[in-house]
Coordinates of C-alpha atoms and ligand atoms in Angstrom, one line a residue:
M1 CA 6.7 9.2 23.0
G2 CA 8.6 11.6 20.7
D3 CA 7.0 13.4 17.8
R4 CA 5.9 11.4 14.8
V5 CA 7.6 11.9 11.5
S6 CA 5.9 11.2 8.2
T7 CA 7.2 8.4 5.9
G8 CA 5.5 10.2 3.0
I9 CA 3.2 7.2 2.5
K10 CA -0.1 8.1 4.1
V11 CA -1.5 4.8 4.9
I12 CA 1.7 3.6 6.5
D13 CA 1.9 6.7 8.7
K14 CA -1.6 6.0 9.8
L15 CA -0.9 2.4 10.7
L16 CA 2.2 3.5 12.6
G17 CA 0.1 5.9 14.7
G18 CA 1.0 9.1 12.9
G19 CA 4.4 8.2 11.5
F20 CA 7.7 6.8 12.8
E21 CA 9.8 8.1 15.6
R22 CA 13.2 9.7 15.3
G23 CA 15.9 7.3 16.5
S24 CA 13.7 4.3 16.3
S25 CA 14.5 1.0 14.7
I26 CA 12.2 -0.5 12.1
L27 CA 12.0 -4.0 10.7
L28 CA 10.5 -4.2 7.3
R29 CA 9.8 -7.9 7.2
S30 CA 8.4 -9.7 4.2
S31 CA 7.3 -13.2 3.3
P32 CA 9.4 -15.0 0.7
F33 CA 8.9 -13.5 -2.8
V34 CA 7.4 -10.3 -1.6
D35 CA 9.6 -7.3 -2.1
A36 CA 10.0 -4.8 0.7
T37 CA 12.8 -2.8 -0.9
P38 CA 10.7 -0.2 -2.8
I39 CA 8.8 0.9 0.4
A40 CA 12.1 1.5 2.2
Q41 CA 13.5 3.4 -0.8
E42 CA 10.4 5.5 -1.1
W43 CA 10.5 6.3 2.6
L44 CA 14.2 7.2 2.4
Y45 CA 13.6 9.4 -0.7
N46 CA 10.7 11.2 0.9
R47 CA 12.8 12.0 4.0
L48 CA 15.8 13.2 1.9
R49 CA 13.4 15.6 0.2
E50 CA 12.4 16.9 3.6
G51 CA 16.0 17.7 4.4
D52 CA 17.0 14.5 6.3
R53 CA 20.3 12.8 5.7
G54 CA 20.5 9.3 4.4
L55 CA 22.8 6.3 4.8
Y56 CA 22.3 3.2 2.6
L57 CA 24.1 0.0 3.4
V58 CA 23.9 -2.4 0.5
N59 CA 25.3 -5.9 0.5
N60 CA 23.7 -7.8 -2.3
R61 CA 24.1 -5.6 -5.4
P62 CA 26.3 -2.6 -6.5
P63 CA 25.2 0.9 -5.3
D64 CA 24.8 1.9 -9.0
V65 CA 22.0 -0.7 -9.3
V66 CA 20.3 0.8 -6.3
L67 CA 20.5 4.3 -7.9
E68 CA 19.0 3.0 -11.1
E69 CA 16.2 1.1 -9.3
M70 CA 15.3 4.3 -7.4
R71 CA 15.4 6.4 -10.5
S72 CA 13.0 4.1 -12.3
Y73 CA 10.5 4.6 -9.5
G74 CA 10.8 8.3 -9.8
W75 CA 13.1 8.8 -6.8
P76 CA 16.4 10.2 -8.1
I77 CA 18.9 10.3 -5.3
K78 CA 22.0 11.2 -7.3
S79 CA 21.9 14.9 -6.4
Y80 CA 21.6 14.1 -2.7
R81 CA 24.7 12.0 -3.0
E82 CA 26.6 14.7 -4.9
G83 CA 25.4 17.3 -2.3
G84 CA 26.7 15.1 0.5
S85 CA 23.4 14.5 2.3
F86 CA 23.3 10.9 1.2
V87 CA 26.0 8.2 1.3
F88 CA 26.3 4.6 0.5
I89 CA 28.0 2.1 2.7
D90 CA 29.2 -0.3 0.0
A91 CA 29.3 -3.8 1.5
Y92 CA 29.0 -5.5 -1.9
S93 CA 31.8 -4.5 -4.2
G94 CA 34.4 -6.1 -1.9
V95 CA 32.6 -9.5 -2.2
V96 CA 32.9 -9.6 -5.9
G97 CA 36.4 -8.0 -6.1
M98 CA 35.3 -4.7 -7.5
E99 CA 36.8 -1.3 -6.6
S100 CA 34.4 0.9 -4.8
S101 CA 34.3 4.7 -5.1
E102 CA 31.8 5.1 -2.3
T103 CA 32.5 7.2 0.8
F104 CA 32.1 4.1 3.1
K105 CA 33.1 0.7 1.9
V106 CA 33.8 -2.6 3.5
K107 CA 36.6 -4.4 1.8
N108 CA 35.8 -7.8 3.2
P109 CA 32.1 -7.9 4.3
M110 CA 32.5 -11.5 5.5
E111 CA 34.7 -10.2 8.2
F112 CA 32.5 -9.1 11.1
G113 CA 35.0 -6.7 12.7
E114 CA 35.5 -4.7 9.6
L115 CA 31.9 -4.4 8.8
N116 CA 31.1 -3.4 12.3
S117 CA 33.7 -0.7 12.5
V118 CA 32.9 0.8 9.1
L119 CA 29.2 0.9 10.0
S120 CA 29.9 2.4 13.4
E121 CA 32.1 5.0 11.9
S122 CA 29.5 5.9 9.3
L123 CA 26.8 6.2 11.9
K124 CA 29.1 8.4 14.0
S125 CA 29.7 10.7 11.1
A126 CA 26.0 11.0 10.3
A127 CA 24.2 14.1 11.3
D128 CA 21.0 14.0 13.4
K129 CA 17.8 13.4 11.6
A130 CA 19.2 10.7 9.4
I131 CA 17.6 7.6 7.9
F132 CA 19.8 4.6 7.8
L133 CA 18.7 1.8 5.5
F134 CA 20.1 -1.7 5.8
D135 CA 19.6 -3.6 2.5
S136 CA 19.5 -6.5 3.2
L137 CA 19.5 -8.0 6.6
N138 CA 19.3 -11.6 5.3
I139 CA 22.9 -11.8 4.1
F140 CA 24.0 -10.4 7.3
I141 CA 22.0 -12.8 9.4
D142 CA 23.1 -15.7 7.2
Q143 CA 26.7 -14.9 7.9
F144 CA 26.6 -13.8 11.5
G145 CA 23.4 -15.1 13.2
A146 CA 22.9 -14.1 16.8
K147 CA 26.2 -12.2 16.9
G148 CA 24.9 -10.0 14.1
I149 CA 21.7 -9.4 16.1
S150 CA 23.7 -8.2 19.1
A151 CA 25.5 -5.8 16.8
I152 CA 22.2 -4.4 15.5
R153 CA 21.2 -3.7 19.1
E154 CA 24.3 -1.7 19.6
W155 CA 23.8 0.3 16.4
N156 CA 20.2 0.9 17.4
K157 CA 21.3 2.3 20.7
Y158 CA 23.6 4.6 18.8
G159 CA 20.8 5.6 16.5
L160 CA 18.6 6.5 19.5
V161 CA 21.3 8.9 20.9
K162 CA 21.9 10.5 17.5
D163 CA 18.3 10.5 16.2
I164 CA 19.1 8.2 13.4
S165 CA 16.2 6.0 12.4
S166 CA 17.1 2.6 11.0
I167 CA 15.1 0.6 8.5
Y168 CA 16.2 -3.0 8.0
I169 CA 14.9 -4.9 5.0
Y170 CA 14.4 -8.5 5.7
T171 CA 12.7 -11.5 4.1
E172 CA 11.6 -14.2 6.5
W173 CA 12.9 -17.4 5.0
G174 CA 13.1 -20.5 7.2
Y175 CA 15.3 -19.2 10.0
P176 CA 15.5 -20.9 13.4
E177 CA 12.8 -19.8 15.8
E178 CA 15.4 -18.3 18.1
I179 CA 16.6 -15.9 15.3
K180 CA 13.1 -15.0 14.5
S181 CA 12.1 -14.2 18.0
Q182 CA 15.3 -12.3 18.7
L183 CA 14.6 -10.1 15.7
E184 CA 11.1 -9.6 16.8
E185 CA 12.4 -8.3 20.2
T186 CA 15.1 -6.1 18.7
F187 CA 13.0 -3.6 16.8
D188 CA 10.8 -0.8 17.9
F189 CA 8.5 -1.1 14.9
I190 CA 7.7 -4.0 12.6
I191 CA 6.0 -3.7 9.3
D192 CA 5.0 -7.0 7.6
L193 CA 4.4 -7.6 3.9
K194 CA 2.7 -10.8 3.1
A195 CA 1.4 -12.8 0.2
L196 CA -2.3 -13.8 0.3
K197 CA -3.4 -17.0 -1.2
R198 CA -7.0 -16.6 -2.1
V199 CA -7.6 -12.9 -2.8
V200 CA -6.6 -11.2 -6.1
A201 CA -4.8 -8.6 -4.1
S202 CA -2.0 -11.0 -3.6
E203 CA 0.2 -8.9 -1.3
V204 CA -0.8 -7.0 1.9
L205 CA 1.0 -4.8 4.3
T206 CA 0.3 -4.9 8.0
V207 CA 2.0 -3.3 11.0
T208 CA 2.8 -5.8 13.7
K209 CA 4.7 -3.7 16.3
V210 CA 4.5 0.0 17.2
D211 CA 6.5 1.7 19.9
R212 CA 8.0 -1.6 21.1
K213 CA 4.5 -3.1 21.6
P214 CA 2.6 -5.7 19.5
V215 CA -0.4 -4.3 17.6
K216 CA -3.6 -6.0 18.9
E217 CA -6.0 -5.2 16.1
K218 CA -4.0 -5.7 13.0
R219 CA -5.2 -4.3 9.7
Y220 CA -4.2 -5.6 6.3
I221 CA -3.7 -3.3 3.4
P222 CA -3.5 -4.7 -0.1
F223 CA -0.8 -3.0 -2.1
K224 CA 1.3 -3.0 -5.2
Y225 CA 4.2 -1.0 -6.6
S226 CA 3.7 1.2 -9.7
K227 CA 6.5 2.5 -11.7
P228 CA 7.0 5.4 -11.4
G229 CA 5.2 6.2 -8.2
G230 CA 6.0 3.4 -5.8
F231 CA 3.7 2.2 -3.0
K232 CA 0.0 2.2 -3.8
V233 CA -2.9 0.8 -1.8
Y234 CA -4.3 -1.6 -4.4
V235 CA -8.0 -2.2 -4.7
P236 CA -8.2 -4.8 -7.4
K237 CA -11.9 -4.8 -7.8
I238 CA -14.7 -2.4 -7.1
L239 CA -18.0 -3.6 -8.5
V240 CA -20.2 -0.9 -10.1
T241 CA -23.7 -2.5 -10.3
G242 CA -27.3 -1.4 -10.4
P243 CA -30.4 -1.6 -12.7
Y244 CA -30.6 -1.1 -16.4
H245 CA -29.6 2.4 -17.6
A246 CA -28.9 3.6 -14.0
G247 CA -25.6 5.2 -15.2
K248 CA -23.0 2.5 -14.5
T249 CA -21.0 2.8 -17.7
T250 CA -21.0 6.6 -17.5
I251 CA -19.7 6.4 -13.9
V252 CA -16.9 4.0 -14.7
H253 CA -15.8 6.2 -17.6
K254 CA -16.0 9.5 -15.6
I255 CA -14.1 8.1 -12.6
S256 CA -11.4 6.3 -14.5
S257 CA -8.3 7.6 -16.2
K258 CA -8.6 4.8 -18.7
A259 CA -11.7 2.7 -19.3
V260 CA -13.2 0.3 -21.9
S261 CA -16.8 -0.9 -22.4
V262 CA -18.5 -3.1 -24.8
Q263 CA -21.7 -1.3 -25.8
R264 CA -24.4 -2.2 -28.3
M265 CA -27.2 0.2 -29.1
G266 CA -26.7 2.2 -26.0
T267 CA -26.5 -0.6 -23.5
T268 CA -23.6 -2.6 -22.0
I269 CA -23.3 -6.2 -23.3
A270 CA -20.1 -7.1 -21.5
L271 CA -18.5 -5.6 -18.6
D272 CA -17.2 -2.0 -18.2
F273 CA -13.6 -1.9 -17.0
G274 CA -11.8 1.1 -15.7
H275 CA -8.7 2.0 -13.8
V276 CA -7.9 5.0 -11.6
D277 CA -5.0 6.1 -9.4
Y278 CA -6.4 8.3 -6.7
K279 CA -4.9 9.6 -3.4
G280 CA -2.4 6.8 -3.1
F281 CA -4.9 4.1 -4.2
S282 CA -4.7 2.1 -7.3
V283 CA -8.3 1.0 -8.2
D284 CA -9.8 -1.3 -10.8
L285 CA -13.5 -0.7 -11.4
F286 CA -15.8 -3.4 -13.0
G287 CA -19.2 -2.3 -14.2
T288 CA -21.9 -4.9 -14.6
I289 CA -24.6 -5.2 -17.2
G290 CA -28.0 -3.9 -16.2
Q291 CA -30.3 -6.2 -18.3
P292 CA -31.7 -9.1 -16.3
R293 CA -31.0 -11.6 -19.1
F294 CA -27.3 -11.3 -18.2
D295 CA -27.9 -12.0 -14.6
P296 CA -26.4 -15.5 -14.7
I297 CA -22.9 -14.0 -15.1
L298 CA -23.4 -11.5 -12.3
D299 CA -21.7 -13.7 -9.7
V300 CA -18.7 -14.2 -12.0
L301 CA -18.4 -10.4 -12.3
G302 CA -18.8 -10.0 -8.6
G303 CA -16.2 -12.6 -7.6
E304 CA -13.3 -11.2 -5.6
A305 CA -14.7 -7.7 -5.4
L306 CA -13.7 -5.7 -2.3
G307 CA -16.4 -3.1 -2.4
V308 CA -19.4 -1.9 -4.3
L309 CA -20.7 1.2 -5.9
L310 CA -24.5 0.6 -6.2
V311 CA -26.0 2.9 -8.8
V312 CA -29.7 3.8 -8.9
D313 CA -31.6 6.2 -11.1
S314 CA -33.1 8.5 -8.5
T315 CA -36.2 9.0 -10.7
K316 CA -37.0 5.3 -10.9
P317 CA -38.0 4.0 -7.4
E318 CA -39.8 1.0 -9.1
E319 CA -36.3 -0.3 -9.8
F320 CA -34.9 0.0 -6.3
P321 CA -35.7 -3.6 -5.4
R322 CA -33.9 -4.7 -8.5
A323 CA -30.8 -2.9 -7.3
I324 CA -30.7 -4.9 -4.1
E325 CA -31.4 -8.1 -6.0
M326 CA -28.4 -7.4 -8.2
M327 CA -26.1 -7.1 -5.1
R328 CA -27.4 -10.4 -3.9
K329 CA -27.0 -12.1 -7.3
A330 CA -23.4 -10.8 -7.6
G331 CA -22.7 -12.3 -4.2
V332 CA -21.4 -8.9 -2.9
H333 CA -23.9 -8.2 -0.1
G334 CA -21.9 -7.9 3.1
L335 CA -19.1 -6.0 1.4
P336 CA -18.6 -2.3 2.1
Y337 CA -20.8 -0.3 -0.4
V338 CA -21.8 3.2 -1.2
V339 CA -25.1 4.1 -3.0
I340 CA -24.9 6.6 -5.9
A341 CA -28.3 8.3 -6.2
N342 CA -27.8 9.2 -9.9
K343 CA -29.6 11.5 -12.3
Q344 CA -30.2 14.2 -9.7
D345 CA -30.5 16.7 -12.6
L346 CA -33.8 15.2 -13.8
P347 CA -37.2 16.4 -12.5
G348 CA -38.7 14.2 -9.8
A349 CA -35.3 12.8 -8.6
L350 CA -35.7 11.5 -5.1
S351 CA -33.4 12.8 -2.3
A352 CA -30.8 10.6 -0.6
D353 CA -33.0 10.5 2.5
E354 CA -36.1 9.4 0.6
I355 CA -34.0 6.7 -1.2
R356 CA -32.6 5.5 2.1
R357 CA -36.1 5.1 3.5
R358 CA -37.5 3.3 0.4
M359 CA -34.5 1.0 0.0
H360 CA -34.1 0.3 3.7
I361 CA -30.4 1.3 3.5
P362 CA -28.7 1.2 6.9
D363 CA -27.5 4.6 8.3
N364 CA -23.8 3.7 8.1
V365 CA -24.0 3.3 4.3
P366 CA -23.4 6.6 2.5
I367 CA -25.9 7.6 -0.2
I368 CA -24.5 10.2 -2.5
E369 CA -26.6 12.4 -4.7
A370 CA -24.9 12.6 -8.1
V371 CA -25.1 13.6 -11.7
A372 CA -22.9 11.1 -13.6
T373 CA -23.1 12.8 -16.9
E374 CA -21.5 15.9 -15.3
G375 CA -19.2 13.9 -13.1
K376 CA -20.8 15.5 -10.1
N377 CA -20.0 13.9 -6.7
L378 CA -18.6 10.7 -8.2
M379 CA -15.2 11.1 -6.7
K380 CA -16.8 11.8 -3.4
A381 CA -18.6 8.4 -3.6
L382 CA -15.3 6.7 -4.5
D383 CA -13.5 8.4 -1.7
L384 CA -16.1 7.3 0.9
L385 CA -15.9 3.8 -0.4
L386 CA -12.1 3.6 -0.3
R387 CA -12.2 4.9 3.3
K388 CA -14.6 2.2 4.2
L389 CA -12.4 -0.4 2.6
I390 CA -9.4 0.7 4.6
E391 CA -11.4 0.8 7.9
E392 CA -12.8 -2.6 7.2
G393 CA -9.5 -3.8 5.8
E394 CA -9.1 -6.6 8.4
E395 CA -11.5 -8.8 6.3
V396 CA -9.2 -8.5 3.3
G397 CA -6.4 -10.3 5.0
G398 CA -8.6 -12.3 7.4
S399 CA -7.9 -15.6 5.7
S400 CA -4.1 -15.5 5.8
Ligands
GTP501 N1 -29.8 13.2 -17.1 C1 -28.9 12.2 -16.8 N2 -28.7 11.2 -17.6 C2 -27.7 10.3 -17.3 C3 -27.0 10.5 -16.1 N3 -26.2 9.4 -16.0 C4 -26.3 8.7 -17.1 N4 -27.3 9.2 -17.9 C5 -27.8 8.7 -19.1 O1 -28.5 7.5 -18.9 C6 -28.3 6.5 -20.0 C7 -27.7 5.2 -19.5 O2 -26.4 5.5 -19.0 P1 -25.3 4.3 -18.9 O3 -24.1 4.9 -18.2 O4 -25.1 3.7 -20.2 O5 -26.1 3.4 -17.9 P2 -25.7 1.8 -17.5 O6 -26.2 1.7 -16.2 O7 -24.4 1.5 -17.9 O8 -26.7 1.1 -18.5 P3 -26.8 -0.5 -18.9 O9 -25.4 -0.9 -19.2 O10 -27.6 -0.5 -20.2 O11 -27.4 -1.2 -17.8 C8 -27.3 7.3 -21.0 O12 -28.1 7.8 -21.9 C9 -26.7 8.3 -20.1 O13 -26.3 9.4 -20.8 C10 -27.3 11.6 -15.2 O14 -26.7 11.8 -14.1 N5 -28.3 12.4 -15.7
MG502 MG1 -23.6 0.1 -19.0

């Protein structure tokens, strides 16, 4: 196996086994109505920035629209085009009778021979270490079917020789099984984007094929696109719960870049809501109310959470059982969680070890000693929880 090259998107690199391989062919396959294009564009842009060359075949909109899309995400490629390290292969303008000013253009994209020869020529003229993006495969398959797939295999062979990695954007509509399975065989790597039915994180990414072999233990990563910014692992709900006055509201506000709470006389009377973008994750935090009289709505607040920050006041061991009870009432026991042993600045605060012993917290659950008012160790707790979510990510997509 050759050296791995980074896509610039951490979680995808990890799922691919350290990145993609030079000269490999990658199918970016999505369910209907899920958009794979931004991931391919972000990947391409990240590689251009690292000095790779880029070729972008577009057959369903004008190249200028692609430029504008990428700019809106924060991936300006104009300068690479002007500098000559990036070219479009315009297989669209010809369809609608427009003149094209691109370096490579297909006058009649419905004609297989012309498309094939322009594409082969552009691949031949490309330098090593290039990324070739095919946007989109659907129109091509609709027109040319199995003959088109044979052509892709030839282009892929060529890519292998020249170290050109190809990324094909494809939405899996109701194609015949034969086409589906031929595509499945053709590519070295397959990345799937799917819509989930029951979970708030409605779209997930999973890698299905790596190094020409199916992935046995698939992992499902919920994601969304943000503008600018692009691909983000999306954690739509982390529940921040724990006894009265443990520090939940303080934590939600300290961690979040924006947050709102409904407070009355120093206590929360509706939920705390916060949002933070952190290390490629996009996270929504929901803080619960500590007072027991609000317990009937705990399970509503806990619904659809993916993970929990359980906050305790380290000086109040008498409330530890209440903390566990709140997890149960919110219906979130069984989810990945991290305990925040808060108020470590106060005299008599118990250590993490002592809290673990008294609360009977299993060894694989982190307990972080923190001082919420100073923001101390809060990001560490969030970080550990997010890592757990990704490791245990199968469950997120288990129902699809
Ligand atoms: N000394 C100290 N005080 C803290 C710390 N964290 C929070 N507090 C204080 O504890 C009180 C309660 O904090 P909140 O963040 O409102 O706690 P909460 O869990 O949201 O409380 P409820 O919503 O009423 O259940 C406030 O006066 C905070 O300033 C800490 O780490 N150290
Ligand atoms: Mg509160």
